[in-house]
PDB file of C-alpha atoms in Angstrom:
ATOM      1  CA  GLY M  21       0.000   0.000   0.000  1.00 44.00           C
ATOM      2  CA  ASN M  22       0.883   3.658  -0.160  1.00 50.00           C
ATOM      3  CA  SER M  23       0.522   4.382   3.558  1.00 54.00           C
ATOM      4  CA  HIS M  24       0.674   2.637   6.897  1.00 53.00           C
ATOM      5  CA  SER M  25      -0.201   3.619  10.458  1.00 56.00           C
ATOM      6  CA  ASP M  26       0.833   1.975  13.700  1.00 64.00           C
ATOM      7  CA  THR M  27       1.454   2.558  17.378  1.00 64.00           C
ATOM      8  CA  THR M  28       4.968   2.778  18.801  1.00 64.00           C
ATOM      9  CA  PRO M  29       6.940   0.008  17.077  1.00 60.00           C
ATOM     10  CA  ILE M  30       8.762  -2.231  19.524  1.00 70.00           C
ATOM     11  CA  ARG M  31      11.660  -4.373  18.395  1.00 83.00           C
ATOM     12  CA  ASP M  32      11.690  -7.875  19.754  1.00 84.00           C
ATOM     13  CA  GLY M  33      13.821  -8.800  22.740  1.00 84.00           C
ATOM     14  CA  LYS M  34      16.901  -9.191  20.552  1.00 87.00           C
ATOM     15  CA  GLY M  35      16.437  -5.916  18.678  1.00 88.00           C
ATOM     16  CA  TRP M  36      15.126  -7.296  15.406  1.00 89.00           C
ATOM     17  CA  VAL M  37      12.478  -5.610  13.246  1.00 89.00           C
ATOM     18  CA  LYS M  38      10.051  -7.468  10.986  1.00 86.00           C
ATOM     19  CA  LEU M  39      11.008  -7.043   7.354  1.00 84.00           C
ATOM     20  CA  GLU M  40       7.547  -5.684   6.546  1.00 84.00           C
ATOM     21  CA  ASP M  41       8.235  -2.804   8.959  1.00 88.00           C
ATOM     22  CA  TYR M  42      10.980  -1.453   6.696  1.00 93.00           C
ATOM     23  CA  ALA M  43      10.522   0.996   3.834  1.00 95.00           C
ATOM     24  CA  CYS M  44      13.006   1.477   0.998  1.00 95.00           C
ATOM     25  CA  LEU M  45      14.901   4.527  -0.183  1.00 97.00           C
ATOM     26  CA  GLY M  46      16.781   4.367  -3.475  1.00 94.00           C
ATOM     27  CA  ASP M  47      18.727   6.387  -6.035  1.00 93.00           C
ATOM     28  CA  GLY M  48      19.239   3.870  -8.841  1.00 90.00           C
ATOM     29  CA  ARG M  49      22.575   2.826  -7.409  1.00 90.00           C
ATOM     30  CA  SER M  50      21.873   1.672  -3.849  1.00 93.00           C
ATOM     31  CA  VAL M  51      18.949   0.939  -1.543  1.00 95.00           C
ATOM     32  CA  ALA M  52      18.535   1.868   2.128  1.00 96.00           C
ATOM     33  CA  LEU M  53      16.033   0.221   4.477  1.00 96.00           C
ATOM     34  CA  THR M  54      14.432   2.460   7.090  1.00 96.00           C
ATOM     35  CA  ALA M  55      12.378   1.034   9.958  1.00 95.00           C
ATOM     36  CA  LYS M  56       9.193   2.513  11.391  1.00 93.00           C
ATOM     37  CA  ASP M  57      11.091   3.489  14.537  1.00 93.00           C
ATOM     38  CA  GLY M  58      13.267   5.853  12.476  1.00 95.00           C
ATOM     39  CA  SER M  59      16.371   3.677  12.193  1.00 96.00           C
ATOM     40  CA  ILE M  60      18.084   3.096   8.842  1.00 97.00           C
ATOM     41  CA  ASP M  61      19.401  -0.432   9.371  1.00 96.00           C
ATOM     42  CA  TRP M  62      20.728  -1.279   5.893  1.00 95.00           C
ATOM     43  CA  TRP M  63      22.586   0.697   3.263  1.00 96.00           C
ATOM     44  CA  CYS M  64      25.349  -0.542   0.978  1.00 93.00           C
ATOM     45  CA  VAL M  65      27.458   2.378  -0.243  1.00 93.00           C
ATOM     46  CA  PRO M  66      28.081   3.454  -2.925  1.00 92.00           C
ATOM     47  CA  ASN M  67      26.551   0.531  -4.847  1.00 91.00           C
ATOM     48  CA  MET M  68      24.147  -2.326  -4.177  1.00 88.00           C
ATOM     49  CA  ASP M  69      27.004  -4.831  -4.216  1.00 86.00           C
ATOM     50  CA  SER M  70      29.256  -2.715  -1.971  1.00 89.00           C
ATOM     51  CA  LEU M  71      29.908  -3.573   1.634  1.00 89.00           C
ATOM     52  CA  PRO M  72      27.311  -2.029   3.992  1.00 92.00           C
ATOM     53  CA  LEU M  73      27.676   1.261   5.816  1.00 95.00           C
ATOM     54  CA  PHE M  74      24.682   0.246   7.961  1.00 96.00           C
ATOM     55  CA  ASP M  75      23.949  -3.420   8.670  1.00 93.00           C
ATOM     56  CA  LYS M  76      21.848  -3.641  11.823  1.00 94.00           C
ATOM     57  CA  ILE M  77      19.374  -5.721   9.824  1.00 90.00           C
ATOM     58  CA  MET M  78      21.953  -8.533  10.062  1.00 87.00           C
ATOM     59  CA  ASP M  79      23.483  -7.735  13.468  1.00 89.00           C
ATOM     60  CA  ALA M  80      20.929  -6.218  15.818  1.00 91.00           C
ATOM     61  CA  LYS M  81      23.413  -5.891  18.681  1.00 90.00           C
ATOM     62  CA  ASP M  82      26.549  -4.505  17.048  1.00 92.00           C
ATOM     63  CA  GLY M  83      25.538  -3.543  13.492  1.00 93.00           C
ATOM     64  CA  GLY M  84      25.679  -0.043  12.070  1.00 96.00           C
ATOM     65  CA  TYR M  85      22.609   2.208  11.852  1.00 97.00           C
ATOM     66  CA  PHE M  86      21.395   5.802  11.486  1.00 98.00           C
ATOM     67  CA  SER M  87      18.451   6.438  13.802  1.00 97.00           C
ATOM     68  CA  LEU M  88      16.111   9.393  14.214  1.00 97.00           C
ATOM     69  CA  ASN M  89      13.808   8.353  17.031  1.00 95.00           C
ATOM     70  CA  PRO M  90      11.247  10.345  19.063  1.00 96.00           C
ATOM     71  CA  VAL M  91      12.180  10.398  22.742  1.00 95.00           C
ATOM     72  CA  GLU M  92       8.546  10.057  23.872  1.00 94.00           C
ATOM     73  CA  SER M  93       6.129   7.253  23.083  1.00 92.00           C
ATOM     74  CA  TYR M  94       4.494   7.861  19.739  1.00 94.00           C
ATOM     75  CA  THR M  95       2.250   6.655  16.977  1.00 93.00           C
ATOM     76  CA  VAL M  96       3.637   6.564  13.459  1.00 94.00           C
ATOM     77  CA  GLN M  97       2.077   6.938  10.044  1.00 95.00           C
ATOM     78  CA  ARG M  98       4.163   6.597   6.916  1.00 95.00           C
ATOM     79  CA  ARG M  99       3.558   6.798   3.196  1.00 96.00           C
ATOM     80  CA  TYR M 100       5.386   7.392  -0.035  1.00 97.00           C
ATOM     81  CA  LYS M 101       4.587  10.701  -1.636  1.00 97.00           C
ATOM     82  CA  GLU M 102       2.172  10.285  -4.521  1.00 94.00           C
ATOM     83  CA  ASP M 103       3.791   8.677  -7.602  1.00 93.00           C
ATOM     84  CA  SER M 104       7.174   8.881  -5.868  1.00 96.00           C
ATOM     85  CA  ASN M 105       9.699   6.912  -3.818  1.00 97.00           C
ATOM     86  CA  VAL M 106      10.323   9.820  -1.447  1.00 98.00           C
ATOM     87  CA  LEU M 107       9.120   8.683   1.982  1.00 98.00           C
ATOM     88  CA  GLU M 108       7.075  10.675   4.489  1.00 98.00           C
ATOM     89  CA  THR M 109       6.772   9.557   8.117  1.00 97.00           C
ATOM     90  CA  THR M 110       4.625  11.380  10.678  1.00 97.00           C
ATOM     91  CA  TYR M 111       5.279  10.900  14.396  1.00 97.00           C
ATOM     92  CA  THR M 112       2.614  11.925  16.894  1.00 96.00           C
ATOM     93  CA  THR M 113       3.495  12.186  20.591  1.00 95.00           C
ATOM     94  CA  ASN M 114       1.675  13.656  23.587  1.00 95.00           C
ATOM     95  CA  SER M 115       3.624  16.883  23.074  1.00 97.00           C
ATOM     96  CA  GLY M 116       3.403  17.368  19.317  1.00 98.00           C
ATOM     97  CA  VAL M 117       3.507  16.162  15.725  1.00 98.00           C
ATOM     98  CA  ALA M 118       6.561  16.046  13.433  1.00 98.00           C
ATOM     99  CA  ARG M 119       7.018  14.944   9.815  1.00 98.00           C
ATOM    100  CA  ILE M 120      10.145  13.315   8.387  1.00 98.00           C
ATOM    101  CA  THR M 121      10.763  13.361   4.627  1.00 98.00           C
ATOM    102  CA  GLU M 122      13.512  10.988   3.496  1.00 98.00           C
ATOM    103  CA  SER M 123      15.258  10.515   0.185  1.00 98.00           C
ATOM    104  CA  LEU M 124      18.347   9.074  -1.443  1.00 97.00           C
ATOM    105  CA  ASN M 125      18.843  12.152  -3.545  1.00 96.00           C
ATOM    106  CA  SER M 126      19.425  12.698  -7.217  1.00 92.00           C
ATOM    107  CA  GLY M 127      20.229  16.030  -8.837  1.00 88.00           C
ATOM    108  CA  SER M 128      18.664  18.079 -11.603  1.00 85.00           C
ATOM    109  CA  ALA M 129      20.968  16.308 -14.101  1.00 81.00           C
ATOM    110  CA  GLY M 130      20.331  12.839 -12.682  1.00 82.00           C
ATOM    111  CA  ARG M 131      22.513  10.673 -10.480  1.00 85.00           C
ATOM    112  CA  LEU M 132      24.951  12.558  -8.232  1.00 91.00           C
ATOM    113  CA  PRO M 133      28.701  11.769  -8.262  1.00 90.00           C
ATOM    114  CA  TRP M 134      28.397  10.996  -4.538  1.00 93.00           C
ATOM    115  CA  CYS M 135      25.731   9.289  -2.409  1.00 95.00           C
ATOM    116  CA  GLU M 136      23.407  11.643  -0.543  1.00 97.00           C
ATOM    117  CA  LEU M 137      20.900  10.457   2.045  1.00 98.00           C
ATOM    118  CA  ALA M 138      18.733  13.324   3.311  1.00 98.00           C
ATOM    119  CA  ARG M 139      16.220  13.456   6.174  1.00 98.00           C
ATOM    120  CA  ARG M 140      14.116  16.615   6.515  1.00 98.00           C
ATOM    121  CA  ILE M 141      12.439  17.107   9.906  1.00 98.00           C
ATOM    122  CA  GLU M 142       9.469  19.484  10.065  1.00 98.00           C
ATOM    123  CA  GLY M 143       7.473  20.567  13.082  1.00 98.00           C
ATOM    124  CA  VAL M 144       3.746  20.268  12.397  1.00 98.00           C
ATOM    125  CA  SER M 145       2.382  21.186  15.828  1.00 98.00           C
ATOM    126  CA  GLY M 146       3.618  21.358  19.405  1.00 98.00           C
ATOM    127  CA  SER M 147       7.125  20.061  20.005  1.00 98.00           C
ATOM    128  CA  VAL M 148       8.744  16.666  19.388  1.00 98.00           C
ATOM    129  CA  GLU M 149      12.218  15.789  20.680  1.00 98.00           C
ATOM    130  CA  PHE M 150      14.309  13.353  18.643  1.00 98.00           C
ATOM    131  CA  TYR M 151      17.375  11.366  19.623  1.00 98.00           C
ATOM    132  CA  ILE M 152      19.815  10.883  16.750  1.00 98.00           C
ATOM    133  CA  GLN M 153      22.440   8.153  16.512  1.00 97.00           C
ATOM    134  CA  LEU M 154      24.837   7.389  13.683  1.00 97.00           C
ATOM    135  CA  LYS M 155      26.979   4.291  14.036  1.00 96.00           C
ATOM    136  CA  PRO M 156      28.938   3.008  11.013  1.00 95.00           C
ATOM    137  CA  SER M 157      29.288  -0.697  10.358  1.00 94.00           C
ATOM    138  CA  ARG M 158      32.471  -2.630  11.120  1.00 90.00           C
ATOM    139  CA  ARG M 159      31.632  -4.718   8.042  1.00 83.00           C
ATOM    140  CA  ASN M 160      31.616  -8.071   9.787  1.00 78.00           C
ATOM    141  CA  ASN M 161      34.656  -7.081  11.864  1.00 80.00           C
ATOM    142  CA  THR M 162      36.798  -6.443   8.778  1.00 83.00           C
ATOM    143  CA  CYS M 163      37.460  -2.742   9.516  1.00 87.00           C
ATOM    144  CA  ASN M 164      37.564  -0.219  12.362  1.00 91.00           C
ATOM    145  CA  PRO M 165      35.691   2.984  11.454  1.00 91.00           C
ATOM    146  CA  TYR M 166      36.734   6.203  13.131  1.00 91.00           C
ATOM    147  CA  ILE M 167      35.128   9.635  13.356  1.00 93.00           C
ATOM    148  CA  GLN M 168      36.684  13.109  13.088  1.00 90.00           C
ATOM    149  CA  SER M 169      34.976  16.484  13.509  1.00 88.00           C
ATOM    150  CA  ASN M 170      35.623  19.564  11.372  1.00 86.00           C
ATOM    151  CA  LEU M 171      33.940  22.879  10.549  1.00 84.00           C
ATOM    152  CA  HIS M 172      31.424  21.238   8.203  1.00 84.00           C
ATOM    153  CA  GLY M 173      30.326  18.311  10.383  1.00 86.00           C
ATOM    154  CA  GLN M 174      31.646  14.907  11.325  1.00 92.00           C
ATOM    155  CA  VAL M 175      33.746  12.829   8.919  1.00 93.00           C
ATOM    156  CA  ILE M 176      33.607   9.050   9.209  1.00 93.00           C
ATOM    157  CA  HIS M 177      36.323   6.859   7.721  1.00 92.00           C
ATOM    158  CA  VAL M 178      35.144   3.324   6.900  1.00 91.00           C
ATOM    159  CA  ASP M 179      37.945   1.521   5.105  1.00 88.00           C
ATOM    160  CA  GLY M 180      38.005   3.175   1.628  1.00 87.00           C
ATOM    161  CA  LEU M 181      34.654   4.917   2.187  1.00 92.00           C
ATOM    162  CA  LEU M 182      34.577   8.585   3.176  1.00 93.00           C
ATOM    163  CA  VAL M 183      31.350   9.646   4.896  1.00 95.00           C
ATOM    164  CA  MET M 184      30.222  13.015   6.250  1.00 95.00           C
ATOM    165  CA  PHE M 185      27.374  13.735   8.657  1.00 96.00           C
ATOM    166  CA  ARG M 186      25.859  17.117   7.828  1.00 95.00           C
ATOM    167  CA  HIS M 187      23.139  18.874   9.809  1.00 96.00           C
ATOM    168  CA  THR M 188      21.476  22.196  10.461  1.00 96.00           C
ATOM    169  CA  GLY M 189      22.571  24.304  13.418  1.00 95.00           C
ATOM    170  CA  ASP M 190      19.606  23.454  15.629  1.00 96.00           C
ATOM    171  CA  LEU M 191      20.946  20.069  16.749  1.00 96.00           C
ATOM    172  CA  TYR M 192      22.237  20.079  20.320  1.00 96.00           C
ATOM    173  CA  GLU M 193      24.145  17.779  22.640  1.00 96.00           C
ATOM    174  CA  ILE M 194      26.168  16.665  19.609  1.00 94.00           C
ATOM    175  CA  ASN M 195      28.572  14.041  20.917  1.00 93.00           C
ATOM    176  CA  PRO M 196      30.878  12.359  18.404  1.00 92.00           C
ATOM    177  CA  SER M 197      32.980   9.591  19.920  1.00 91.00           C
ATOM    178  CA  ASP M 198      35.420   7.332  18.097  1.00 87.00           C
ATOM    179  CA  THR M 199      32.683   5.007  16.811  1.00 90.00           C
ATOM    180  CA  ILE M 200      29.251   6.691  17.165  1.00 95.00           C
ATOM    181  CA  ILE M 201      27.685  10.138  16.824  1.00 96.00           C
ATOM    182  CA  THR M 202      24.751  11.083  19.044  1.00 97.00           C
ATOM    183  CA  ALA M 203      22.700  14.287  19.078  1.00 97.00           C
ATOM    184  CA  ARG M 204      19.271  15.687  19.901  1.00 98.00           C
ATOM    185  CA  LEU M 205      16.784  17.823  18.007  1.00 98.00           C
ATOM    186  CA  LYS M 206      13.511  19.420  19.133  1.00 98.00           C
ATOM    187  CA  THR M 207      10.919  20.559  16.616  1.00 98.00           C
ATOM    188  CA  GLN M 208       8.663  23.585  16.975  1.00 97.00           C
ATOM    189  CA  PRO M 209       5.580  24.541  14.928  1.00 97.00           C
ATOM    190  CA  LYS M 210       6.697  25.210  11.335  1.00 97.00           C
ATOM    191  CA  SER M 211      10.352  24.436  12.143  1.00 97.00           C
ATOM    192  CA  ARG M 212      12.439  22.812   9.408  1.00 98.00           C
ATOM    193  CA  SER M 213      15.680  20.950  10.051  1.00 98.00           C
ATOM    194  CA  LEU M 214      17.918  18.642   8.053  1.00 98.00           C
ATOM    195  CA  ILE M 215      20.297  15.813   8.757  1.00 98.00           C
ATOM    196  CA  ALA M 216      22.153  14.141   5.910  1.00 97.00           C
ATOM    197  CA  ILE M 217      24.875  11.672   5.036  1.00 97.00           C
ATOM    198  CA  LEU M 218      27.249  12.225   2.133  1.00 96.00           C
ATOM    199  CA  ALA M 219      29.444   9.326   1.024  1.00 95.00           C
ATOM    200  CA  SER M 220      32.109   8.712  -1.588  1.00 93.00           C
ATOM    201  CA  GLU M 221      34.456   5.801  -2.215  1.00 91.00           C
ATOM    202  CA  SER M 222      38.138   6.267  -3.055  1.00 80.00           C
ATOM    203  CA  GLU M 223      37.682   9.872  -4.217  1.00 81.00           C
ATOM    204  CA  PRO M 224      37.288  13.352  -2.680  1.00 83.00           C
ATOM    205  CA  LEU M 225      33.959  14.081  -1.029  1.00 87.00           C
ATOM    206  CA  ALA M 226      31.920  17.120  -2.043  1.00 84.00           C
ATOM    207  CA  ILE M 227      30.463  19.292   0.723  1.00 90.00           C
ATOM    208  CA  PRO M 228      27.320  20.911  -0.756  1.00 93.00           C
ATOM    209  CA  LEU M 229      25.329  23.579   1.027  1.00 95.00           C
ATOM    210  CA  LEU M 230      22.630  22.252   3.342  1.00 96.00           C
ATOM    211  CA  SER M 231      20.058  24.265   1.393  1.00 97.00           C
ATOM    212  CA  LEU M 232      21.012  22.386  -1.784  1.00 96.00           C
ATOM    213  CA  ILE M 233      20.748  19.005  -0.053  1.00 97.00           C
ATOM    214  CA  ASP M 234      17.296  19.955   1.202  1.00 98.00           C
ATOM    215  CA  GLU M 235      16.271  21.206  -2.250  1.00 97.00           C
ATOM    216  CA  ARG M 236      17.340  17.909  -3.804  1.00 97.00           C
ATOM    217  CA  ILE M 237      14.706  16.077  -1.749  1.00 98.00           C
ATOM    218  CA  ASP M 238      12.102  17.927  -3.816  1.00 97.00           C
ATOM    219  CA  ILE M 239      14.107  17.525  -7.026  1.00 97.00           C
ATOM    220  CA  SER M 240      14.194  13.764  -6.388  1.00 97.00           C
ATOM    221  CA  ASP M 241      10.462  13.712  -5.738  1.00 97.00           C
ATOM    222  CA  THR M 242       9.860  15.479  -9.062  1.00 96.00           C
ATOM    223  CA  ALA M 243      12.168  13.034 -10.856  1.00 95.00           C
ATOM    224  CA  TRP M 244      10.225  10.046  -9.499  1.00 95.00           C
ATOM    225  CA  LYS M 245       6.939  11.637 -10.575  1.00 95.00           C
ATOM    226  CA  LEU M 246       8.263  12.256 -14.096  1.00 94.00           C
ATOM    227  CA  TRP M 247       9.410   8.640 -14.333  1.00 93.00           C
ATOM    228  CA  THR M 248       6.001   7.404 -13.153  1.00 92.00           C
ATOM    229  CA  ARG M 249       4.267   9.384 -15.891  1.00 90.00           C
ATOM    230  CA  ARG M 250       6.133   7.291 -18.444  1.00 89.00           C
ATOM    231  CA  VAL M 251       4.676   4.049 -17.094  1.00 86.00           C
ATOM    232  CA  HIS M 252       2.037   3.054 -19.647  1.00 82.00           C
ATOM    233  CA  TYR M 253      -1.139   1.900 -17.986  1.00 75.00           C
ATOM    234  CA  PRO M 254      -4.821   2.741 -18.547  1.00 70.00           C
ATOM    235  CA  VAL M 255      -5.520   5.932 -16.644  1.00 65.00           C
ATOM    236  CA  LYS M 256      -9.018   4.874 -15.593  1.00 72.00           C
ATOM    237  CA  SER M 257      -8.054   1.381 -14.408  1.00 75.00           C
ATOM    238  CA  ILE M 258      -9.132   0.623 -10.842  1.00 81.00           C
ATOM    239  CA  TYR M 259      -5.698  -0.975 -10.272  1.00 84.00           C
ATOM    240  CA  ARG M 260      -3.638   1.932 -11.565  1.00 84.00           C
ATOM    241  CA  ALA M 261      -2.365   2.971  -8.101  1.00 86.00           C
ATOM    242  CA  GLN M 262      -1.278  -0.585  -7.260  1.00 89.00           C
ATOM    243  CA  VAL M 263       0.497  -1.042 -10.609  1.00 88.00           C
ATOM    244  CA  LEU M 264       2.350   2.254 -10.272  1.00 91.00           C
ATOM    245  CA  ARG M 265       3.410   1.464  -6.707  1.00 92.00           C
ATOM    246  CA  SER M 266       4.652  -1.961  -7.791  1.00 92.00           C
ATOM    247  CA  SER M 267       6.555  -0.349 -10.662  1.00 93.00           C
ATOM    248  CA  LEU M 268       8.164   2.117  -8.279  1.00 94.00           C
ATOM    249  CA  ALA M 269       9.145  -0.753  -5.972  1.00 92.00           C
ATOM    250  CA  LEU M 270      10.755  -2.637  -8.862  1.00 92.00           C
ATOM    251  CA  LYS M 271      12.555   0.542  -9.940  1.00 92.00           C
ATOM    252  CA  PHE M 272      14.511   0.385  -6.668  1.00 92.00           C
ATOM    253  CA  LEU M 273      16.203  -2.762  -7.990  1.00 89.00           C
ATOM    254  CA  LEU M 274      17.294  -1.336 -11.347  1.00 88.00           C
ATOM    255  CA  TYR M 275      21.013  -0.548 -11.210  1.00 87.00           C
ATOM    256  CA  SER M 276      21.171   2.577 -13.350  1.00 84.00           C
ATOM    257  CA  PRO M 277      24.916   2.512 -14.268  1.00 83.00           C
ATOM    258  CA  SER M 278      24.361  -0.723 -16.232  1.00 86.00           C
ATOM    259  CA  GLY M 279      20.568  -1.026 -16.514  1.00 82.00           C
ATOM    260  CA  ALA M 280      20.694  -4.471 -14.883  1.00 83.00           C
ATOM    261  CA  SER M 281      18.072  -5.610 -12.398  1.00 84.00           C
ATOM    262  CA  THR M 282      19.326  -6.878  -9.042  1.00 83.00           C
ATOM    263  CA  ALA M 283      17.695  -9.879  -7.388  1.00 77.00           C
ATOM    264  CA  ALA M 284      17.342  -8.202  -3.986  1.00 79.00           C
ATOM    265  CA  ALA M 285      18.421  -5.078  -2.163  1.00 82.00           C
ATOM    266  CA  THR M 286      19.724  -7.024   0.842  1.00 79.00           C
ATOM    267  CA  SER M 287      22.222  -9.765   1.500  1.00 70.00           C
ATOM    268  CA  LEU M 288      21.247 -13.382   2.055  1.00 61.00           C
ATOM    269  CA  LEU M 289      18.777 -13.715   4.924  1.00 60.00           C
ATOM    270  CA  PRO M 290      18.985 -16.944   6.952  1.00 60.00           C
ATOM    271  CA  GLU M 291      15.934 -18.999   7.822  1.00 63.00           C
ATOM    272  CA  LYS M 292      17.274 -19.138  11.355  1.00 66.00           C
ATOM    273  CA  ILE M 293      20.082 -17.036  12.788  1.00 66.00           C
ATOM    274  CA  GLY M 294      23.282 -19.062  13.005  1.00 67.00           C
ATOM    275  CA  GLN M 295      22.218 -21.749  10.545  1.00 64.00           C
ATOM    276  CA  ASP M 296      23.308 -22.238   6.948  1.00 61.00           C
ATOM    277  CA  LYS M 297      19.944 -22.365   5.154  1.00 58.00           C
ATOM    278  CA  ASN M 298      18.939 -19.054   3.605  1.00 56.00           C
ATOM    279  CA  TRP M 299      16.113 -17.473   1.670  1.00 52.00           C
ATOM    280  CA  ALA M 300      18.060 -17.039  -1.584  1.00 52.00           C
ATOM    281  CA  TYR M 301      15.620 -19.179  -3.560  1.00 44.00           C
ATOM    282  CA  ARG M 302      15.670 -17.008  -6.698  1.00 40.00           C
TER     283      ARG M 302
END
């Protein structure tokens, strides 16, 4: 479906999330999985077959993730914007309502030279406090990421991957350690904030203005809508919405540099943790 509503999602006792509680973000090169509780638990960067920057979906205890989670108990409603793969999530707490708009961005000329994951946080009413955590993956204990701060944000080194955490000036209690970045953000009515990740492999990393990153969320939304208009299907069909949504879902798996279709956006998922049987029956 195009939208979903639920009460506060609770991970199971081991920290796992049901696969159906994830939504996808994509840019034609990679796919990120974002859970209803605001945690991005899977993202291979820069390509679908690259090693993951976030991999909590496979290691709930020690895996990497990028979370944006309301501090209070909440209800959540999420949907993709109409005819688009830009995701909107609305959190409602006792103190207020906030809307998150998420995108793996493209530019006005198409795919960007770097990877750009943007999360816009808007205050709808009242005030909502968020706790932010960014922990890079150790890639199955094959590397030791480290974090450095500079004038533009926090730079994360993950083997050959260069990653930057960019954010607006309204974050507070920003605490970058060697292996994790934590911060807080509180929305107000009509407030608008941005947190973003920029990533590049084995080449210099661009540092665009925050306003341009935010603008590219809308540029990406327009690009998805233009692509959807080219899907040929009878306008008056009662199943048009379902067909377009399925087409948009399949578009996530098209690897734009080659035009090939990937089998899945994730790695092999075991039937049972610790056993050798997996779900790669494709």
